[in-house]
């Protein structure tokens, strides 16, 4: 989560603030929190992509992948192509709470959560390989902080750990017009999305969750760290992409830590608890 909003709101205080899902089991109803099935192997790239990019088992320069694979990925602003087993490494989905009063089924919530995890995995990969031109394919342009864009654009890359990528719990909430106004005030992004995923991230029991930035010379330094749980709020929707498959596409994102530091707006009831 820090990947999107720490750098905007928490760089100056990241030692003190926290970071930024899960769906109810398919076919269930209500707002109970139950672990979803393990996501491994449930979310591959689309079949046409797997066929065109067969043999791309590690991150590979665009110029070195098969021509059919190049054709698919060139419009995505990448210089590297991710491994076709990228999504095999996402963990079991975290417990989720459906706060939509039936407007979204728990089965659909499960699908949305898996799309969120896939987006997280793609974002983590793009940070690691400095694929700045790719971010617009997985989120609205205003969501990526200028600080992170500048860092990655300089030739540095970011090592974003799992504790900052995959949450320990998640809730789905509806976004009213006043909620959208709150998001605009805190995040600086306007959104017409009618739902948001609020994801809770916990540091490891051993201490802090820390991400590093590695510059062009290979020097590594701490980019962010958090030792307290935090909730990331991402308004958005599921987007079906012909190359990426189903991903959660955020249109506005912030954290409860950022909201608590602002005197301009108060989080909607229940969003940060």
PDB file of C-alpha atoms in Angstrom:
ATOM      1  CA  UNK A   1       0.000   0.000   0.000  1.00  0.00           C
ATOM      2  CA  UNK A   2       2.793   2.415   0.721  1.00  0.00           C
ATOM      3  CA  UNK A   3       3.568   2.016  -2.932  1.00  0.00           C
ATOM      4  CA  UNK A   4       0.660   4.284  -3.808  1.00  0.00           C
ATOM      5  CA  UNK A   5       0.165   6.588  -0.879  1.00  0.00           C
ATOM      6  CA  UNK A   6       2.995   6.455   1.624  1.00  0.00           C
ATOM      7  CA  UNK A   7       5.160   8.593  -0.580  1.00  0.00           C
ATOM      8  CA  UNK A   8       2.422  11.215  -0.846  1.00  0.00           C
ATOM      9  CA  UNK A   9       1.355  11.333   2.759  1.00  0.00           C
ATOM     10  CA  UNK A  10       3.870   9.599   4.955  1.00  0.00           C
ATOM     11  CA  UNK A  11       7.451   9.993   3.778  1.00  0.00           C
ATOM     12  CA  UNK A  12       8.067  12.611   6.417  1.00  0.00           C
ATOM     13  CA  UNK A  13       6.481  10.501   9.131  1.00  0.00           C
ATOM     14  CA  UNK A  14       6.810   6.944   7.850  1.00  0.00           C
ATOM     15  CA  UNK A  15       8.607   5.765  10.947  1.00  0.00           C
ATOM     16  CA  UNK A  16       5.477   6.537  12.913  1.00  0.00           C
ATOM     17  CA  UNK A  17       2.658   5.567  10.566  1.00  0.00           C
ATOM     18  CA  UNK A  18       1.456   2.291   9.105  1.00  0.00           C
ATOM     19  CA  UNK A  19       0.939   0.663   5.682  1.00  0.00           C
ATOM     20  CA  UNK A  20      -1.842  -0.288   3.366  1.00  0.00           C
ATOM     21  CA  UNK A  21      -8.313  -7.894   1.360  1.00  0.00           C
ATOM     22  CA  UNK A  22     -10.146 -11.277   1.236  1.00  0.00           C
ATOM     23  CA  UNK A  23     -13.571 -12.164   0.091  1.00  0.00           C
ATOM     24  CA  UNK A  24     -16.308 -14.235   1.606  1.00  0.00           C
ATOM     25  CA  UNK A  25     -16.408 -17.699   0.167  1.00  0.00           C
ATOM     26  CA  UNK A  26     -17.989 -17.920  -3.296  1.00  0.00           C
ATOM     27  CA  UNK A  27     -21.703 -18.487  -3.118  1.00  0.00           C
ATOM     28  CA  UNK A  28     -22.084 -17.325   0.473  1.00  0.00           C
ATOM     29  CA  UNK A  29     -24.166 -14.360   1.558  1.00  0.00           C
ATOM     30  CA  UNK A  30     -24.323 -11.790   4.314  1.00  0.00           C
ATOM     31  CA  UNK A  31     -21.404  -9.864   5.798  1.00  0.00           C
ATOM     32  CA  UNK A  32     -19.504 -12.630   7.566  1.00  0.00           C
ATOM     33  CA  UNK A  33     -15.723 -12.769   7.413  1.00  0.00           C
ATOM     34  CA  UNK A  34     -14.475 -16.111   6.148  1.00  0.00           C
ATOM     35  CA  UNK A  35     -11.162 -17.112   4.531  1.00  0.00           C
ATOM     36  CA  UNK A  36     -11.392 -17.482   0.779  1.00  0.00           C
ATOM     37  CA  UNK A  37      -9.787 -20.359  -1.146  1.00  0.00           C
ATOM     38  CA  UNK A  38      -6.081 -20.129  -1.853  1.00  0.00           C
ATOM     39  CA  UNK A  39      -5.534 -17.868  -4.827  1.00  0.00           C
ATOM     40  CA  UNK A  40      -2.514 -19.741  -6.207  1.00  0.00           C
ATOM     41  CA  UNK A  41      -3.104 -20.919  -9.788  1.00  0.00           C
ATOM     42  CA  UNK A  42      -6.584 -19.387  -9.816  1.00  0.00           C
ATOM     43  CA  UNK A  43      -5.576 -16.233 -11.641  1.00  0.00           C
ATOM     44  CA  UNK A  44      -3.215 -16.813 -14.576  1.00  0.00           C
ATOM     45  CA  UNK A  45      -2.711 -14.419 -17.440  1.00  0.00           C
ATOM     46  CA  UNK A  46      -5.300 -14.858 -20.234  1.00  0.00           C
ATOM     47  CA  UNK A  47      -4.797 -17.954 -22.384  1.00  0.00           C
ATOM     48  CA  UNK A  48      -3.780 -15.961 -25.473  1.00  0.00           C
ATOM     49  CA  UNK A  49      -1.045 -14.221 -23.481  1.00  0.00           C
ATOM     50  CA  UNK A  50       0.245 -17.475 -22.021  1.00  0.00           C
ATOM     51  CA  UNK A  51       0.418 -18.914 -25.537  1.00  0.00           C
ATOM     52  CA  UNK A  52       2.149 -15.910 -27.093  1.00  0.00           C
ATOM     53  CA  UNK A  53       4.618 -15.601 -24.208  1.00  0.00           C
ATOM     54  CA  UNK A  54       5.292 -19.297 -23.670  1.00  0.00           C
ATOM     55  CA  UNK A  55       8.752 -19.756 -22.191  1.00  0.00           C
ATOM     56  CA  UNK A  56       8.842 -16.324 -20.544  1.00  0.00           C
ATOM     57  CA  UNK A  57       9.449 -17.789 -17.095  1.00  0.00           C
ATOM     58  CA  UNK A  58      11.415 -14.857 -15.678  1.00  0.00           C
ATOM     59  CA  UNK A  59      11.227 -11.112 -16.225  1.00  0.00           C
ATOM     60  CA  UNK A  60      12.634 -10.689 -19.735  1.00  0.00           C
ATOM     61  CA  UNK A  61      13.528  -7.629 -21.874  1.00  0.00           C
ATOM     62  CA  UNK A  62      10.739  -6.837 -24.315  1.00  0.00           C
ATOM     63  CA  UNK A  63      13.169  -7.091 -27.232  1.00  0.00           C
ATOM     64  CA  UNK A  64      14.012 -10.699 -26.313  1.00  0.00           C
ATOM     65  CA  UNK A  65      10.543 -12.220 -26.014  1.00  0.00           C
ATOM     66  CA  UNK A  66       8.791 -13.891 -28.992  1.00  0.00           C
ATOM     67  CA  UNK A  67       7.365 -11.525 -31.604  1.00  0.00           C
ATOM     68  CA  UNK A  68       3.753 -12.377 -30.719  1.00  0.00           C
ATOM     69  CA  UNK A  69       4.504 -11.634 -27.080  1.00  0.00           C
ATOM     70  CA  UNK A  70       6.175  -8.336 -28.007  1.00  0.00           C
ATOM     71  CA  UNK A  71       3.091  -7.346 -29.964  1.00  0.00           C
ATOM     72  CA  UNK A  72       0.871  -7.846 -26.923  1.00  0.00           C
ATOM     73  CA  UNK A  73       3.063  -6.026 -24.408  1.00  0.00           C
ATOM     74  CA  UNK A  74       4.393  -3.107 -26.487  1.00  0.00           C
ATOM     75  CA  UNK A  75       1.240  -0.973 -25.956  1.00  0.00           C
ATOM     76  CA  UNK A  76       1.693  -1.346 -22.186  1.00  0.00           C
ATOM     77  CA  UNK A  77       4.700   0.944 -21.957  1.00  0.00           C
ATOM     78  CA  UNK A  78       7.090  -1.728 -20.719  1.00  0.00           C
ATOM     79  CA  UNK A  79      10.726  -2.430 -21.436  1.00  0.00           C
ATOM     80  CA  UNK A  80      10.461  -5.767 -19.625  1.00  0.00           C
ATOM     81  CA  UNK A  81       7.818  -8.495 -19.731  1.00  0.00           C
ATOM     82  CA  UNK A  82       6.740 -10.146 -16.462  1.00  0.00           C
ATOM     83  CA  UNK A  83       7.049 -13.904 -16.009  1.00  0.00           C
ATOM     84  CA  UNK A  84       3.951 -15.818 -16.980  1.00  0.00           C
ATOM     85  CA  UNK A  85       3.850 -17.459 -13.546  1.00  0.00           C
ATOM     86  CA  UNK A  86       3.744 -14.086 -11.739  1.00  0.00           C
ATOM     87  CA  UNK A  87       0.347 -14.742 -10.170  1.00  0.00           C
ATOM     88  CA  UNK A  88       1.305 -18.206  -8.946  1.00  0.00           C
ATOM     89  CA  UNK A  89       3.059 -16.536  -6.040  1.00  0.00           C
ATOM     90  CA  UNK A  90       0.155 -14.638  -4.543  1.00  0.00           C
ATOM     91  CA  UNK A  91      -0.944 -16.010  -1.160  1.00  0.00           C
ATOM     92  CA  UNK A  92      -4.333 -17.225   0.007  1.00  0.00           C
ATOM     93  CA  UNK A  93      -6.851 -14.401   0.059  1.00  0.00           C
ATOM     94  CA  UNK A  94      -7.341 -12.745   3.427  1.00  0.00           C
ATOM     95  CA  UNK A  95     -10.656 -12.704   5.321  1.00  0.00           C
ATOM     96  CA  UNK A  96     -13.111 -10.159   3.931  1.00  0.00           C
ATOM     97  CA  UNK A  97     -16.181  -8.304   5.101  1.00  0.00           C
ATOM     98  CA  UNK A  98     -18.948  -7.323   2.725  1.00  0.00           C
ATOM     99  CA  UNK A  99     -20.256  -3.937   3.800  1.00  0.00           C
ATOM    100  CA  UNK A 100     -22.550  -3.308   0.819  1.00  0.00           C
ATOM    101  CA  UNK A 101     -25.791  -4.641   2.380  1.00  0.00           C
ATOM    102  CA  UNK A 102     -26.249  -7.061  -0.485  1.00  0.00           C
ATOM    103  CA  UNK A 103     -25.546  -4.648  -3.332  1.00  0.00           C
ATOM    104  CA  UNK A 104     -22.527  -6.816  -4.175  1.00  0.00           C
ATOM    105  CA  UNK A 105     -22.700 -10.564  -3.602  1.00  0.00           C
ATOM    106  CA  UNK A 106     -20.036 -12.298  -1.583  1.00  0.00           C
ATOM    107  CA  UNK A 107     -19.201 -14.368  -4.645  1.00  0.00           C
ATOM    108  CA  UNK A 108     -18.544 -11.167  -6.585  1.00  0.00           C
ATOM    109  CA  UNK A 109     -16.531  -9.788  -3.686  1.00  0.00           C
ATOM    110  CA  UNK A 110     -14.297 -12.844  -3.918  1.00  0.00           C
ATOM    111  CA  UNK A 111     -13.713 -12.065  -7.609  1.00  0.00           C
ATOM    112  CA  UNK A 112     -12.953  -8.430  -6.803  1.00  0.00           C
ATOM    113  CA  UNK A 113     -10.519  -9.368  -4.090  1.00  0.00           C
ATOM    114  CA  UNK A 114      -8.649 -11.707  -6.383  1.00  0.00           C
ATOM    115  CA  UNK A 115      -8.482  -8.878  -8.942  1.00  0.00           C
ATOM    116  CA  UNK A 116      -7.048  -6.658  -6.198  1.00  0.00           C
ATOM    117  CA  UNK A 117      -4.365  -9.229  -5.398  1.00  0.00           C
ATOM    118  CA  UNK A 118      -3.451  -9.487  -9.061  1.00  0.00           C
ATOM    119  CA  UNK A 119      -3.145  -5.696  -9.248  1.00  0.00           C
ATOM    120  CA  UNK A 120      -0.940  -5.744  -6.156  1.00  0.00           C
ATOM    121  CA  UNK A 121       1.346  -8.349  -7.706  1.00  0.00           C
ATOM    122  CA  UNK A 122       1.637  -6.339 -10.916  1.00  0.00           C
ATOM    123  CA  UNK A 123       2.403  -3.175  -8.974  1.00  0.00           C
ATOM    124  CA  UNK A 124       5.099  -4.904  -6.937  1.00  0.00           C
ATOM    125  CA  UNK A 125       6.643  -6.224 -10.146  1.00  0.00           C
ATOM    126  CA  UNK A 126       6.518  -2.804 -11.848  1.00  0.00           C
ATOM    127  CA  UNK A 127       8.267  -1.202  -8.862  1.00  0.00           C
ATOM    128  CA  UNK A 128      10.994  -3.849  -8.859  1.00  0.00           C
ATOM    129  CA  UNK A 129      11.713  -3.354 -12.573  1.00  0.00           C
ATOM    130  CA  UNK A 130      11.128   0.434 -12.751  1.00  0.00           C
ATOM    131  CA  UNK A 131       8.313   0.123 -15.274  1.00  0.00           C
ATOM    132  CA  UNK A 132       7.008   3.674 -14.903  1.00  0.00           C
ATOM    133  CA  UNK A 133       5.127   3.617 -18.206  1.00  0.00           C
ATOM    134  CA  UNK A 134       3.139   0.582 -17.084  1.00  0.00           C
ATOM    135  CA  UNK A 135       1.403   2.065 -14.047  1.00  0.00           C
ATOM    136  CA  UNK A 136      -1.343   3.774 -16.055  1.00  0.00           C
ATOM    137  CA  UNK A 137      -2.502   0.315 -17.094  1.00  0.00           C
ATOM    138  CA  UNK A 138      -3.214  -0.698 -13.503  1.00  0.00           C
ATOM    139  CA  UNK A 139      -4.421   2.525 -11.901  1.00  0.00           C
ATOM    140  CA  UNK A 140      -5.660   6.020 -12.692  1.00  0.00           C
ATOM    141  CA  UNK A 141      -2.799   8.426 -13.502  1.00  0.00           C
ATOM    142  CA  UNK A 142      -3.397  10.529 -10.392  1.00  0.00           C
ATOM    143  CA  UNK A 143      -2.990   7.564  -8.026  1.00  0.00           C
ATOM    144  CA  UNK A 144       0.759   7.070  -8.442  1.00  0.00           C
ATOM    145  CA  UNK A 145       2.559   9.658  -6.353  1.00  0.00           C
ATOM    146  CA  UNK A 146       4.903  12.030  -8.136  1.00  0.00           C
ATOM    147  CA  UNK A 147       7.621  11.131  -5.677  1.00  0.00           C
ATOM    148  CA  UNK A 148       7.495   7.461  -6.587  1.00  0.00           C
ATOM    149  CA  UNK A 149       7.256   8.202 -10.295  1.00  0.00           C
ATOM    150  CA  UNK A 150      10.358  10.369 -10.020  1.00  0.00           C
ATOM    151  CA  UNK A 151      12.234   7.736  -8.033  1.00  0.00           C
ATOM    152  CA  UNK A 152      11.480   4.988 -10.533  1.00  0.00           C
ATOM    153  CA  UNK A 153      12.034   7.275 -13.495  1.00  0.00           C
ATOM    154  CA  UNK A 154      15.544   8.056 -12.277  1.00  0.00           C
ATOM    155  CA  UNK A 155      16.618   4.473 -12.827  1.00  0.00           C
ATOM    156  CA  UNK A 156      16.173   3.355  -9.233  1.00  0.00           C
ATOM    157  CA  UNK A 157      13.886   0.490  -8.322  1.00  0.00           C
ATOM    158  CA  UNK A 158      11.852  -0.304  -5.234  1.00  0.00           C
ATOM    159  CA  UNK A 159      11.823  -3.546  -3.294  1.00  0.00           C
ATOM    160  CA  UNK A 160       8.312  -3.641  -1.839  1.00  0.00           C
ATOM    161  CA  UNK A 161       7.903  -6.506   0.669  1.00  0.00           C
ATOM    162  CA  UNK A 162       4.957  -8.884   0.900  1.00  0.00           C
ATOM    163  CA  UNK A 163       3.806  -7.307   4.188  1.00  0.00           C
ATOM    164  CA  UNK A 164       3.118  -4.113   2.242  1.00  0.00           C
ATOM    165  CA  UNK A 165       1.545  -5.833  -0.759  1.00  0.00           C
ATOM    166  CA  UNK A 166      -0.919  -8.428   0.512  1.00  0.00           C
ATOM    167  CA  UNK A 167      -3.291  -7.428   3.334  1.00  0.00           C
ATOM    168  CA  UNK A 168      -4.377  -9.348   6.409  1.00  0.00           C
ATOM    169  CA  UNK A 169      -8.051  -8.408   6.026  1.00  0.00           C
ATOM    170  CA  UNK A 170     -10.252  -6.357   3.732  1.00  0.00           C
ATOM    171  CA  UNK A 171     -13.700  -4.824   3.584  1.00  0.00           C
ATOM    172  CA  UNK A 172     -15.804  -3.658   0.661  1.00  0.00           C
ATOM    173  CA  UNK A 173     -17.777  -0.447   1.154  1.00  0.00           C
ATOM    174  CA  UNK A 174     -20.030   1.712  -0.964  1.00  0.00           C
ATOM    175  CA  UNK A 175     -18.801   5.194  -1.885  1.00  0.00           C
ATOM    176  CA  UNK A 176     -21.366   7.987  -1.633  1.00  0.00           C
ATOM    177  CA  UNK A 177     -20.876  11.480  -3.042  1.00  0.00           C
ATOM    178  CA  UNK A 178     -19.726  12.710   0.371  1.00  0.00           C
ATOM    179  CA  UNK A 179     -17.323   9.754   0.622  1.00  0.00           C
ATOM    180  CA  UNK A 180     -15.917  10.664  -2.789  1.00  0.00           C
ATOM    181  CA  UNK A 181     -15.425  14.222  -1.544  1.00  0.00           C
ATOM    182  CA  UNK A 182     -13.493  12.882   1.458  1.00  0.00           C
ATOM    183  CA  UNK A 183     -11.235  10.912  -0.872  1.00  0.00           C
ATOM    184  CA  UNK A 184     -10.651  13.942  -3.069  1.00  0.00           C
ATOM    185  CA  UNK A 185      -9.672  16.101  -0.102  1.00  0.00           C
ATOM    186  CA  UNK A 186      -7.267  13.549   1.363  1.00  0.00           C
ATOM    187  CA  UNK A 187      -5.836  11.932  -1.767  1.00  0.00           C
ATOM    188  CA  UNK A 188      -6.115  14.762  -4.262  1.00  0.00           C
ATOM    189  CA  UNK A 189      -7.828  12.421  -6.742  1.00  0.00           C
ATOM    190  CA  UNK A 190     -11.381  12.763  -7.968  1.00  0.00           C
ATOM    191  CA  UNK A 191     -13.361   9.542  -8.357  1.00  0.00           C
ATOM    192  CA  UNK A 192     -16.734   8.460  -9.660  1.00  0.00           C
ATOM    193  CA  UNK A 193     -16.239   4.901  -8.373  1.00  0.00           C
ATOM    194  CA  UNK A 194     -19.159   3.624  -6.317  1.00  0.00           C
ATOM    195  CA  UNK A 195     -17.143   1.113  -4.258  1.00  0.00           C
ATOM    196  CA  UNK A 196     -13.901   1.019  -2.330  1.00  0.00           C
ATOM    197  CA  UNK A 197     -11.770  -1.772  -0.935  1.00  0.00           C
ATOM    198  CA  UNK A 198     -10.345  -0.975   2.488  1.00  0.00           C
ATOM    199  CA  UNK A 199      -7.326  -3.198   3.054  1.00  0.00           C
ATOM    200  CA  UNK A 200      -5.583  -3.665   6.394  1.00  0.00           C
ATOM    201  CA  UNK A 201      -1.833  -4.275   6.437  1.00  0.00           C
ATOM    202  CA  UNK A 202       0.087  -5.517   9.448  1.00  0.00           C
ATOM    203  CA  UNK A 203       3.838  -5.402  10.039  1.00  0.00           C
ATOM    204  CA  UNK A 204       5.444  -8.765  10.793  1.00  0.00           C
ATOM    205  CA  UNK A 205       5.362  -9.909  14.403  1.00  0.00           C
ATOM    206  CA  UNK A 206       9.133  -9.573  14.483  1.00  0.00           C
ATOM    207  CA  UNK A 207       8.986  -5.805  14.007  1.00  0.00           C
ATOM    208  CA  UNK A 208       8.639  -3.354  11.148  1.00  0.00           C
ATOM    209  CA  UNK A 209       7.710  -3.749   7.508  1.00  0.00           C
ATOM    210  CA  UNK A 210      10.300  -1.936   5.424  1.00  0.00           C
ATOM    211  CA  UNK A 211      10.768  -1.286   1.734  1.00  0.00           C
ATOM    212  CA  UNK A 212      14.047  -0.351   0.095  1.00  0.00           C
ATOM    213  CA  UNK A 213      15.039   1.752  -2.867  1.00  0.00           C
ATOM    214  CA  UNK A 214      18.060   0.683  -4.906  1.00  0.00           C
ATOM    215  CA  UNK A 215      19.728   3.333  -7.057  1.00  0.00           C
ATOM    216  CA  UNK A 216      21.574   2.895 -10.347  1.00  0.00           C
ATOM    217  CA  UNK A 217      24.856   2.248  -8.563  1.00  0.00           C
ATOM    218  CA  UNK A 218      23.311  -0.607  -6.592  1.00  0.00           C
ATOM    219  CA  UNK A 219      23.203   1.294  -3.299  1.00  0.00           C
ATOM    220  CA  UNK A 220      20.217   0.284  -1.182  1.00  0.00           C
ATOM    221  CA  UNK A 221      18.515   2.500   1.390  1.00  0.00           C
ATOM    222  CA  UNK A 222      15.313   2.361   3.396  1.00  0.00           C
ATOM    223  CA  UNK A 223      12.442   3.879   1.409  1.00  0.00           C
ATOM    224  CA  UNK A 224       9.698   3.423   3.985  1.00  0.00           C
ATOM    225  CA  UNK A 225       9.015   1.555   7.181  1.00  0.00           C
ATOM    226  CA  UNK A 226       5.985   1.045   9.385  1.00  0.00           C
ATOM    227  CA  UNK A 227       5.518  -0.748  12.671  1.00  0.00           C
ATOM    228  CA  UNK A 228       1.782  -0.213  13.278  1.00  0.00           C
ATOM    229  CA  UNK A 229      -1.171  -1.635  11.347  1.00  0.00           C
ATOM    230  CA  UNK A 230      -2.702   0.622   8.726  1.00  0.00           C
ATOM    231  CA  UNK A 231      -5.675   0.639   6.425  1.00  0.00           C
ATOM    232  CA  UNK A 232      -5.444   1.661   2.793  1.00  0.00           C
ATOM    233  CA  UNK A 233      -8.599   2.917   1.096  1.00  0.00           C
ATOM    234  CA  UNK A 234      -8.830   2.297  -2.650  1.00  0.00           C
ATOM    235  CA  UNK A 235     -11.884   3.470  -4.553  1.00  0.00           C
ATOM    236  CA  UNK A 236     -12.075   1.727  -7.902  1.00  0.00           C
ATOM    237  CA  UNK A 237     -13.583  -1.094  -9.926  1.00  0.00           C
ATOM    238  CA  UNK A 238     -12.606  -4.355 -11.574  1.00  0.00           C
ATOM    239  CA  UNK A 239     -11.226  -3.902 -15.070  1.00  0.00           C
ATOM    240  CA  UNK A 240     -11.014  -6.767 -17.560  1.00  0.00           C
ATOM    241  CA  UNK A 241      -7.865  -6.255 -19.582  1.00  0.00           C
ATOM    242  CA  UNK A 242      -7.007  -8.434 -22.620  1.00  0.00           C
ATOM    243  CA  UNK A 243      -3.379  -8.830 -21.509  1.00  0.00           C
ATOM    244  CA  UNK A 244      -3.542  -8.492 -17.728  1.00  0.00           C
ATOM    245  CA  UNK A 245      -6.843 -10.229 -17.113  1.00  0.00           C
ATOM    246  CA  UNK A 246      -9.094  -8.986 -14.305  1.00  0.00           C
ATOM    247  CA  UNK A 247      -7.433  -6.378 -12.111  1.00  0.00           C
ATOM    248  CA  UNK A 248      -8.730  -3.938  -9.525  1.00  0.00           C
ATOM    249  CA  UNK A 249      -8.244  -0.487 -11.054  1.00  0.00           C
ATOM    250  CA  UNK A 250      -8.016   2.189  -8.320  1.00  0.00           C
ATOM    251  CA  UNK A 251      -9.156   5.697  -9.159  1.00  0.00           C
ATOM    252  CA  UNK A 252      -8.350   7.246  -5.767  1.00  0.00           C
ATOM    253  CA  UNK A 253      -6.294   5.949  -2.861  1.00  0.00           C
ATOM    254  CA  UNK A 254      -5.316   7.097   0.587  1.00  0.00           C
ATOM    255  CA  UNK A 255      -4.650   5.714   4.057  1.00  0.00           C
ATOM    256  CA  UNK A 256      -6.311   6.104   7.400  1.00  0.00           C
ATOM    257  CA  UNK A 257      -2.985   7.436   8.682  1.00  0.00           C
ATOM    258  CA  UNK A 258      -3.096  10.215   6.107  1.00  0.00           C
ATOM    259  CA  UNK A 259      -6.704  10.963   7.004  1.00  0.00           C
ATOM    260  CA  UNK A 260      -5.900  11.142  10.724  1.00  0.00           C
ATOM    261  CA  UNK A 261      -3.183  13.714  10.033  1.00  0.00           C
ATOM    262  CA  UNK A 262      -5.573  15.979   8.153  1.00  0.00           C
ATOM    263  CA  UNK A 263      -7.955  18.478   9.703  1.00  0.00           C
ATOM    264  CA  UNK A 264      -9.807  18.949   6.422  1.00  0.00           C
ATOM    265  CA  UNK A 265     -11.945  15.797   6.326  1.00  0.00           C
ATOM    266  CA  UNK A 266     -13.047  12.901   8.521  1.00  0.00           C
ATOM    267  CA  UNK A 267     -13.130   9.282   7.282  1.00  0.00           C
ATOM    268  CA  UNK A 268     -16.615   7.850   6.755  1.00  0.00           C
ATOM    269  CA  UNK A 269     -17.926   5.848   9.701  1.00  0.00           C
ATOM    270  CA  UNK A 270     -16.372   2.399   9.928  1.00  0.00           C
ATOM    271  CA  UNK A 271     -13.785   2.905   7.219  1.00  0.00           C
ATOM    272  CA  UNK A 272     -10.829   3.205   9.559  1.00  0.00           C
ATOM    273  CA  UNK A 273     -11.869   0.842  12.334  1.00  0.00           C
TER     274      UNK A 273
END
